[in-house]
Short mmCIF file of C-alpha atoms in Angstrom, two decimals:
data_model
loop_
_atom_site.label_atom_id
_atom_site.label_comp_id
_atom_site.label_asym_id
_atom_site.label_seq_id
_atom_site.Cartn_x
_atom_site.Cartn_y
_atom_site.Cartn_z
CA MET A 1 122.05 81.28 96.52
CA THR A 2 120.81 81.37 93.04
CA SER A 3 117.60 83.04 94.40
CA LEU A 4 119.33 85.89 95.61
CA ILE A 5 122.00 86.56 92.34
CA LEU A 6 118.15 86.12 90.39
CA PHE A 7 116.35 88.99 92.90
CA PHE A 8 119.51 91.38 92.31
CA ILE A 9 118.98 90.67 88.69
CA LEU A 10 115.47 91.77 89.10
CA LEU A 11 116.45 94.53 91.53
CA ILE A 12 118.64 96.53 88.39
CA GLN A 13 116.15 95.70 85.69
CA PRO A 14 115.12 98.38 83.38
CA VAL A 15 111.17 98.70 83.70
CA GLN A 16 109.21 100.02 80.82
CA GLY A 17 111.84 102.29 79.40
CA GLU A 18 113.59 103.48 82.53
CA PRO A 19 117.00 103.57 83.37
CA LEU A 20 119.31 101.13 85.38
CA ILE A 21 118.88 101.95 89.33
CA ASN A 22 122.51 102.99 90.11
CA GLU A 23 122.75 101.87 93.98
CA SER A 24 125.15 104.65 95.06
CA SER A 25 121.89 107.06 94.20
CA PHE A 26 119.76 105.17 97.09
CA SER A 27 119.16 106.67 99.87
CA ALA A 28 116.41 107.63 102.43
CA CYS A 29 113.18 109.37 101.41
CA ASN A 30 112.85 112.78 103.60
CA PHE A 31 109.61 114.50 102.46
CA ALA A 32 109.23 118.17 102.85
CA ASP A 33 105.76 117.91 103.69
CA PRO A 34 103.53 114.73 105.96
CA ILE A 35 102.55 112.00 103.55
CA GLU A 36 98.89 111.15 103.94
CA ILE A 37 98.20 107.62 103.87
CA THR A 38 95.16 107.51 101.80
CA ARG A 39 94.67 105.70 98.32
CA PRO A 40 95.97 108.35 95.66
CA ASN A 41 93.59 110.04 94.13
CA SER A 42 90.90 108.41 96.07
CA GLU A 43 88.22 110.75 95.09
CA GLY A 44 88.71 110.07 91.64
CA GLU A 45 89.64 107.01 88.97
CA ALA A 46 90.67 103.68 90.08
CA THR A 47 94.50 103.48 91.11
CA GLN A 48 96.55 101.29 88.39
CA VAL A 49 98.80 99.00 90.22
CA SER A 50 101.38 96.35 88.40
CA LEU A 51 101.65 92.92 89.81
CA GLY A 52 103.76 90.31 88.59
CA ILE A 53 105.24 87.28 90.08
CA SER A 54 107.88 84.88 89.37
CA LEU A 55 108.02 81.11 90.22
CA LEU A 56 111.61 80.92 91.51
CA ASP A 57 111.17 76.94 92.48
CA ILE A 58 108.83 74.08 93.72
CA VAL A 59 110.67 72.35 96.04
CA GLN A 60 107.63 69.48 96.95
CA LEU A 61 104.22 68.58 96.53
CA ASN A 62 102.70 67.39 100.03
CA GLU A 63 100.12 65.02 98.63
CA ILE A 64 98.73 64.45 102.26
CA ARG A 65 98.39 68.24 103.36
CA GLU A 66 97.43 69.37 99.62
CA THR A 67 100.16 71.74 99.77
CA PHE A 68 103.31 72.61 97.50
CA ASP A 69 106.23 74.40 98.81
CA SER A 70 107.12 77.43 96.73
CA LYS A 71 109.95 79.99 96.52
CA PHE A 72 109.11 83.39 94.17
CA PHE A 73 109.35 86.57 93.61
CA MET A 74 107.11 89.42 93.62
CA GLU A 75 106.71 93.32 92.39
CA LEU A 76 104.33 95.66 93.31
CA LYS A 77 104.49 98.70 90.84
CA TRP A 78 101.87 102.06 91.15
CA GLN A 79 102.08 106.17 90.84
CA ASP A 80 101.56 108.53 94.02
CA ILE A 81 102.40 111.97 92.61
CA ARG A 82 101.98 113.55 96.43
CA LEU A 83 105.56 111.58 96.69
CA SER A 84 106.88 113.07 93.58
CA LYS A 85 105.96 116.95 94.86
CA ALA A 86 107.25 115.79 98.32
CA LEU A 87 110.49 115.50 96.38
CA GLN A 88 110.85 118.14 94.14
CA ASN A 89 113.64 119.45 97.12
CA GLN A 90 115.88 116.49 96.10
CA ALA A 91 118.21 115.30 93.70
CA LEU A 92 118.10 111.90 93.79
CA PRO A 93 116.14 109.73 90.95
CA TYR A 94 115.68 107.06 93.59
CA CYS A 95 115.06 106.78 97.26
CA HIS A 96 113.79 103.93 99.53
CA ILE A 97 111.88 104.04 102.56
CA ALA A 98 109.81 101.33 105.05
CA ILE A 99 106.62 100.54 102.81
CA ASP A 100 104.44 100.78 106.35
CA ARG A 101 104.96 104.88 106.03
CA ILE A 102 103.22 105.47 102.83
CA TRP A 103 99.87 104.16 101.58
CA HIS A 104 100.29 100.87 99.69
CA PRO A 105 97.99 98.15 98.42
CA GLN A 106 98.06 95.47 101.06
CA THR A 107 98.46 92.63 99.18
CA TYR A 108 97.46 88.96 101.24
CA ILE A 109 98.56 85.61 99.69
CA PHE A 110 95.00 84.05 99.87
CA ASN A 111 95.77 80.56 100.13
CA HIS A 112 99.15 80.44 102.14
CA ARG A 113 99.80 77.88 105.00
CA LYS A 114 102.87 79.34 106.11
CA LEU A 115 104.74 81.95 104.88
CA THR A 116 108.17 84.04 105.22
CA THR A 117 109.71 86.83 103.66
CA GLU A 118 113.48 87.18 103.01
CA PHE A 119 113.96 91.24 102.24
CA ASP A 120 112.96 93.97 104.70
CA LYS A 121 109.51 95.65 103.45
CA ILE A 122 111.02 98.59 101.67
CA VAL A 123 110.19 100.49 98.45
CA THR A 124 111.88 102.42 96.62
CA ILE A 125 110.16 106.09 95.00
CA ASP A 126 111.72 107.77 91.95
CA TRP A 127 111.18 111.19 91.17
CA GLN A 128 108.23 110.80 89.05
CA GLY A 129 106.26 108.97 92.39
CA ILE A 130 106.56 105.59 91.15
CA VAL A 131 106.96 103.09 93.50
CA THR A 132 108.16 99.65 93.19
CA TYR A 133 108.30 96.83 96.04
CA LYS A 134 110.23 93.62 95.54
CA GLN A 135 110.19 90.67 97.76
CA ILE A 136 111.08 86.88 97.59
CA PHE A 137 108.63 84.41 100.21
CA ASP A 138 109.58 81.26 101.03
CA ALA A 139 105.45 79.94 101.26
CA GLU A 140 103.76 76.56 101.93
CA VAL A 141 100.82 77.27 99.74
CA GLY A 142 97.21 75.22 99.51
CA SER A 143 96.05 73.96 96.39
CA PHE A 144 92.95 71.56 95.91
CA LEU A 145 94.40 68.29 94.81
CA ASP A 146 92.74 65.53 92.51
CA PHE A 147 93.87 61.86 92.68
CA LYS A 148 90.83 60.49 90.90
CA LYS A 149 93.36 59.63 88.08
CA PHE A 150 96.21 58.54 90.09
CA PRO A 151 99.05 57.80 89.17
CA PHE A 152 98.57 59.11 85.77
CA ASP A 153 96.78 62.08 87.38
CA SER A 154 97.28 66.30 86.22
CA GLN A 155 97.65 68.70 89.22
CA ASN A 156 96.88 72.74 89.27
CA LEU A 157 98.97 74.28 91.15
CA SER A 158 98.27 77.90 91.97
CA ILE A 159 99.43 81.30 94.39
CA LYS A 160 96.40 83.52 94.95
CA ILE A 161 96.88 87.12 96.09
CA ILE A 162 94.44 89.46 96.91
CA ILE A 163 94.20 92.95 97.70
CA LEU A 164 92.98 93.36 100.96
CA ASN A 165 92.47 97.42 101.42
CA LEU A 166 91.20 98.45 98.15
CA GLU A 167 87.48 97.34 96.59
CA PRO A 168 87.43 96.34 93.12
CA LYS A 169 86.23 99.39 91.75
CA ASP A 170 89.23 101.61 93.30
CA ILE A 171 91.68 99.54 91.48
CA GLN A 172 93.38 98.49 88.60
CA LEU A 173 95.37 95.70 88.69
CA VAL A 174 98.07 95.32 85.26
CA GLU A 175 99.68 91.73 85.10
CA ASN A 176 103.26 92.31 84.52
CA GLN A 177 104.32 90.62 81.61
CA GLN A 178 107.90 91.26 82.32
CA VAL A 179 107.82 89.80 85.23
CA ASN A 180 105.45 86.92 84.91
CA ARG A 181 107.45 84.12 84.11
CA LEU A 182 108.87 80.23 85.22
CA SER A 183 112.08 79.03 86.16
CA ASN A 184 113.51 76.79 83.90
CA LYS A 185 114.99 74.95 86.55
CA LEU A 186 112.77 73.72 89.27
CA SER A 187 113.95 71.49 92.16
CA PHE A 188 110.65 69.44 91.82
CA VAL A 189 110.82 65.92 91.78
CA GLY A 190 108.05 63.29 90.34
CA TRP A 191 106.33 65.75 88.43
CA SER A 192 106.77 67.83 85.23
CA VAL A 193 105.27 71.27 84.31
CA SER A 194 103.23 71.53 81.66
CA ALA A 195 102.07 75.19 81.40
CA ALA A 196 102.04 78.16 83.53
CA ARG A 197 99.42 81.10 83.32
CA THR A 198 98.41 84.05 85.27
CA ARG A 199 94.81 85.31 85.50
CA THR A 200 92.87 88.45 87.32
CA GLU A 201 89.34 88.79 88.56
CA THR A 202 87.19 89.71 91.15
CA GLU A 203 86.12 87.20 93.53
CA ASN A 204 84.03 87.11 96.56
CA ILE A 205 86.07 86.59 100.27
CA GLU A 206 83.64 84.71 102.28
CA LEU A 207 86.12 85.51 105.10
CA LEU A 208 85.59 89.20 104.35
CA GLN A 209 82.30 88.90 103.03
CA LYS A 210 83.61 91.41 100.84
CA SER A 211 84.49 91.11 97.02
CA ARG A 212 88.33 91.68 96.54
CA THR A 213 90.65 91.73 93.27
CA LEU A 214 92.47 88.34 93.12
CA PHE A 215 95.63 87.62 91.19
CA ALA A 216 96.38 83.76 90.41
CA PHE A 217 99.25 82.63 89.19
CA GLU A 218 98.99 79.10 87.93
CA ILE A 219 101.03 75.77 86.96
CA ASP A 220 99.57 72.46 85.22
CA VAL A 221 101.63 69.81 86.44
CA LYS A 222 101.59 66.13 85.22
CA ARG A 223 103.03 63.22 87.89
CA GLU A 224 105.80 61.46 86.21
CA SER A 225 104.06 57.83 86.55
CA ARG A 226 106.73 55.70 84.87
CA PHE A 227 108.19 54.48 88.24
CA ILE A 228 105.30 54.00 89.82
CA LEU A 229 103.62 51.77 86.54
CA TRP A 230 107.02 49.77 86.84
CA LYS A 231 106.82 49.20 90.36
CA SER A 232 103.06 49.20 91.21
CA LEU A 233 100.76 48.29 88.19
CA LEU A 234 103.39 46.04 86.56
CA PRO A 235 103.75 43.63 89.38
CA VAL A 236 100.28 43.55 89.38
CA THR A 237 99.45 42.47 86.11
CA ILE A 238 101.83 39.93 86.49
CA ILE A 239 100.37 38.19 89.55
CA VAL A 240 96.63 38.34 87.76
CA LEU A 241 98.11 36.81 84.45
CA VAL A 242 99.64 34.28 86.26
CA THR A 243 95.65 33.08 87.40
CA TYR A 244 95.22 32.98 83.63
CA LEU A 245 97.30 29.43 83.87
CA VAL A 246 94.11 27.89 85.72
CA PHE A 247 92.65 28.00 82.81
CA TRP A 248 94.82 25.95 80.57
CA LEU A 249 95.20 22.86 83.49
CA GLU A 250 93.19 19.74 83.29
CA PRO A 251 89.41 20.54 85.14
CA THR A 252 90.21 17.90 86.95
CA VAL A 253 93.22 19.06 88.83
CA ILE A 254 91.49 20.72 91.41
CA ILE A 255 94.24 21.68 93.85
CA PRO A 256 96.99 23.05 91.66
CA GLN A 257 94.38 25.50 90.41
CA VAL A 258 92.75 26.16 93.14
CA ALA A 259 95.98 27.07 95.34
CA LEU A 260 97.34 28.92 92.48
CA SER A 261 94.21 31.04 92.43
CA SER A 262 94.15 31.55 96.01
CA ILE A 263 97.91 32.29 96.28
CA THR A 264 97.59 35.40 94.02
CA LEU A 265 94.31 36.45 95.12
CA ILE A 266 96.11 37.13 98.64
CA SER A 267 99.24 38.71 96.97
CA VAL A 268 97.45 41.49 95.34
CA ILE A 269 95.40 41.89 98.64
CA THR A 270 98.28 42.68 100.53
CA TYR A 271 100.29 44.32 97.89
CA GLN A 272 96.79 46.60 97.98
CA LEU A 273 97.14 46.70 101.90
CA ASN A 274 100.84 47.90 101.90
CA LEU A 275 100.16 50.45 99.11
CA SER A 276 97.50 52.19 101.22
CA PHE A 277 100.20 53.25 103.33
CA GLN A 278 101.92 54.87 101.27
CA ARG A 279 98.72 56.93 99.19
CA PRO A 280 97.27 60.26 100.45
CA GLN A 281 93.93 59.09 102.67
CA ILE A 282 91.16 60.45 100.24
CA PRO A 283 87.23 59.72 100.66
CA TYR A 284 86.97 58.45 96.78
CA LEU A 285 88.98 55.84 94.64
CA THR A 286 91.58 56.74 92.55
CA ALA A 287 92.07 54.84 88.89
CA GLU A 288 94.57 52.89 90.70
CA ASP A 289 92.31 51.56 93.25
CA ILE A 290 89.80 50.65 90.62
CA PHE A 291 92.53 48.66 89.19
CA LEU A 292 93.31 46.95 92.03
CA ILE A 293 89.97 45.99 93.22
CA GLY A 294 89.23 44.80 89.68
CA SER A 295 92.22 42.66 89.78
CA ILE A 296 90.90 40.91 92.82
CA LEU A 297 87.72 40.57 91.05
CA LEU A 298 89.03 38.78 88.01
CA ILE A 299 91.02 36.45 90.52
CA VAL A 300 87.96 35.35 92.57
CA LEU A 301 86.08 34.85 89.08
CA ALA A 302 89.13 32.70 88.10
CA LEU A 303 89.21 30.44 91.06
CA ILE A 304 84.99 30.40 90.66
CA GLU A 305 85.18 29.42 87.34
CA THR A 306 87.67 26.57 88.59
CA ILE A 307 85.21 25.33 90.89
CA VAL A 308 82.87 25.08 88.44
CA SER A 309 84.30 23.55 85.63
CA TYR A 310 85.92 21.06 88.08
CA ASN A 311 82.44 19.91 89.56
CA LEU A 312 80.94 19.69 85.66
CA ALA A 313 84.46 17.10 84.88
CA GLN A 314 83.59 14.77 87.82
CA GLY A 315 79.98 14.28 86.65
CA LYS A 316 79.07 13.73 83.27
CA PHE A 317 79.89 17.10 81.72
CA LYS A 318 83.86 16.76 81.85
CA TYR A 319 83.36 18.23 77.91
CA MET A 320 81.22 21.50 78.76
CA GLY A 321 83.95 21.92 81.88
CA LEU A 322 86.77 22.06 79.28
CA GLN A 323 84.76 24.28 76.98
CA ILE A 324 84.45 26.51 79.83
CA ASP A 325 87.86 26.67 80.07
CA ILE A 326 88.69 27.40 76.25
CA VAL A 327 86.16 30.27 76.90
CA PHE A 328 87.77 31.51 79.64
CA ARG A 329 91.36 31.24 77.97
CA TRP A 330 89.54 34.07 75.71
CA LEU A 331 87.67 35.94 77.99
CA PHE A 332 90.04 36.43 80.98
CA PRO A 333 92.52 38.48 78.86
CA ILE A 334 90.05 40.32 77.02
CA LEU A 335 88.43 41.42 80.72
CA LEU A 336 92.18 42.19 82.24
CA LEU A 337 92.32 44.80 78.86
CA GLY A 338 88.71 46.14 79.61
CA LEU A 339 89.45 46.86 83.31
CA MET A 340 92.65 48.78 82.24
CA LEU A 341 90.89 51.07 79.56
CA PHE A 342 87.95 51.49 82.53
CA ALA A 343 90.53 52.45 85.23
CA PHE A 344 92.89 54.40 83.50
CA LEU A 345 91.10 56.12 80.20
#
């Protein structure tokens, strides 16, 4: 409902000093002469096309499919003098017609997986031949995601639109800054938007084996990692710190030390296996993976140190076994802190 209200607000907004559209003045375009389905001034200079996107909502980000579900408004605007001449005998300031009946820039959302539109493909034409097309899209859009810094990662999401039927030399794409914007209220759980921007460039489209003009609406989002920090990383840190207690026990008391190290080792391995079913299956290690693997290695190191100090204490080197324990009382927290910095910075 909010999207529909916003659409109609945008529909009646003045653009570039034009008067508000009076809906009662709308009528079907009855052209006196046949309309050519060719680019305006096809033998002359490039056609200027205004393009703008308003991102209305991001519903969710699918980390496994590497997609995000979005709802956005798009406005296209261009001028075709031929339409103005064909409308000279009409007193209407605006009329509407199916977009397929006239020449139009063929936009294609290049990185979409699924796409639906909410309105009919109708354009309005004013007495100057300025054509306006407005549409709302519900789209599942693909976007490359990089989880190497997970759970403190940031991602770049983009909606990419190309003009299929125009060579870059035949189009002058103008970004409509009045339309380009991001909604203040996004139902985007677990992420915060840090920045939004647009860019226009020429890109070689491998599928077409041609260059096309590309318009991109980009959003930088940052994961809200507080929940993961408390639920995932803090428990593992506590488990590793429990292992730290073995360095404060008498070296000759082997059974409690081995039992403590073994239990914490099994706990971290089990925890890592459980998390692996909840995370995207990616072919590289994330920061969380590095921290978990490092935690396992620290616990194994503590277990090895326990056995070495015990063997020394059983012989004639009890003092050396105690000294090793004292060294590890300082070394182990330093290694844990170093692991955190290495994994997350």
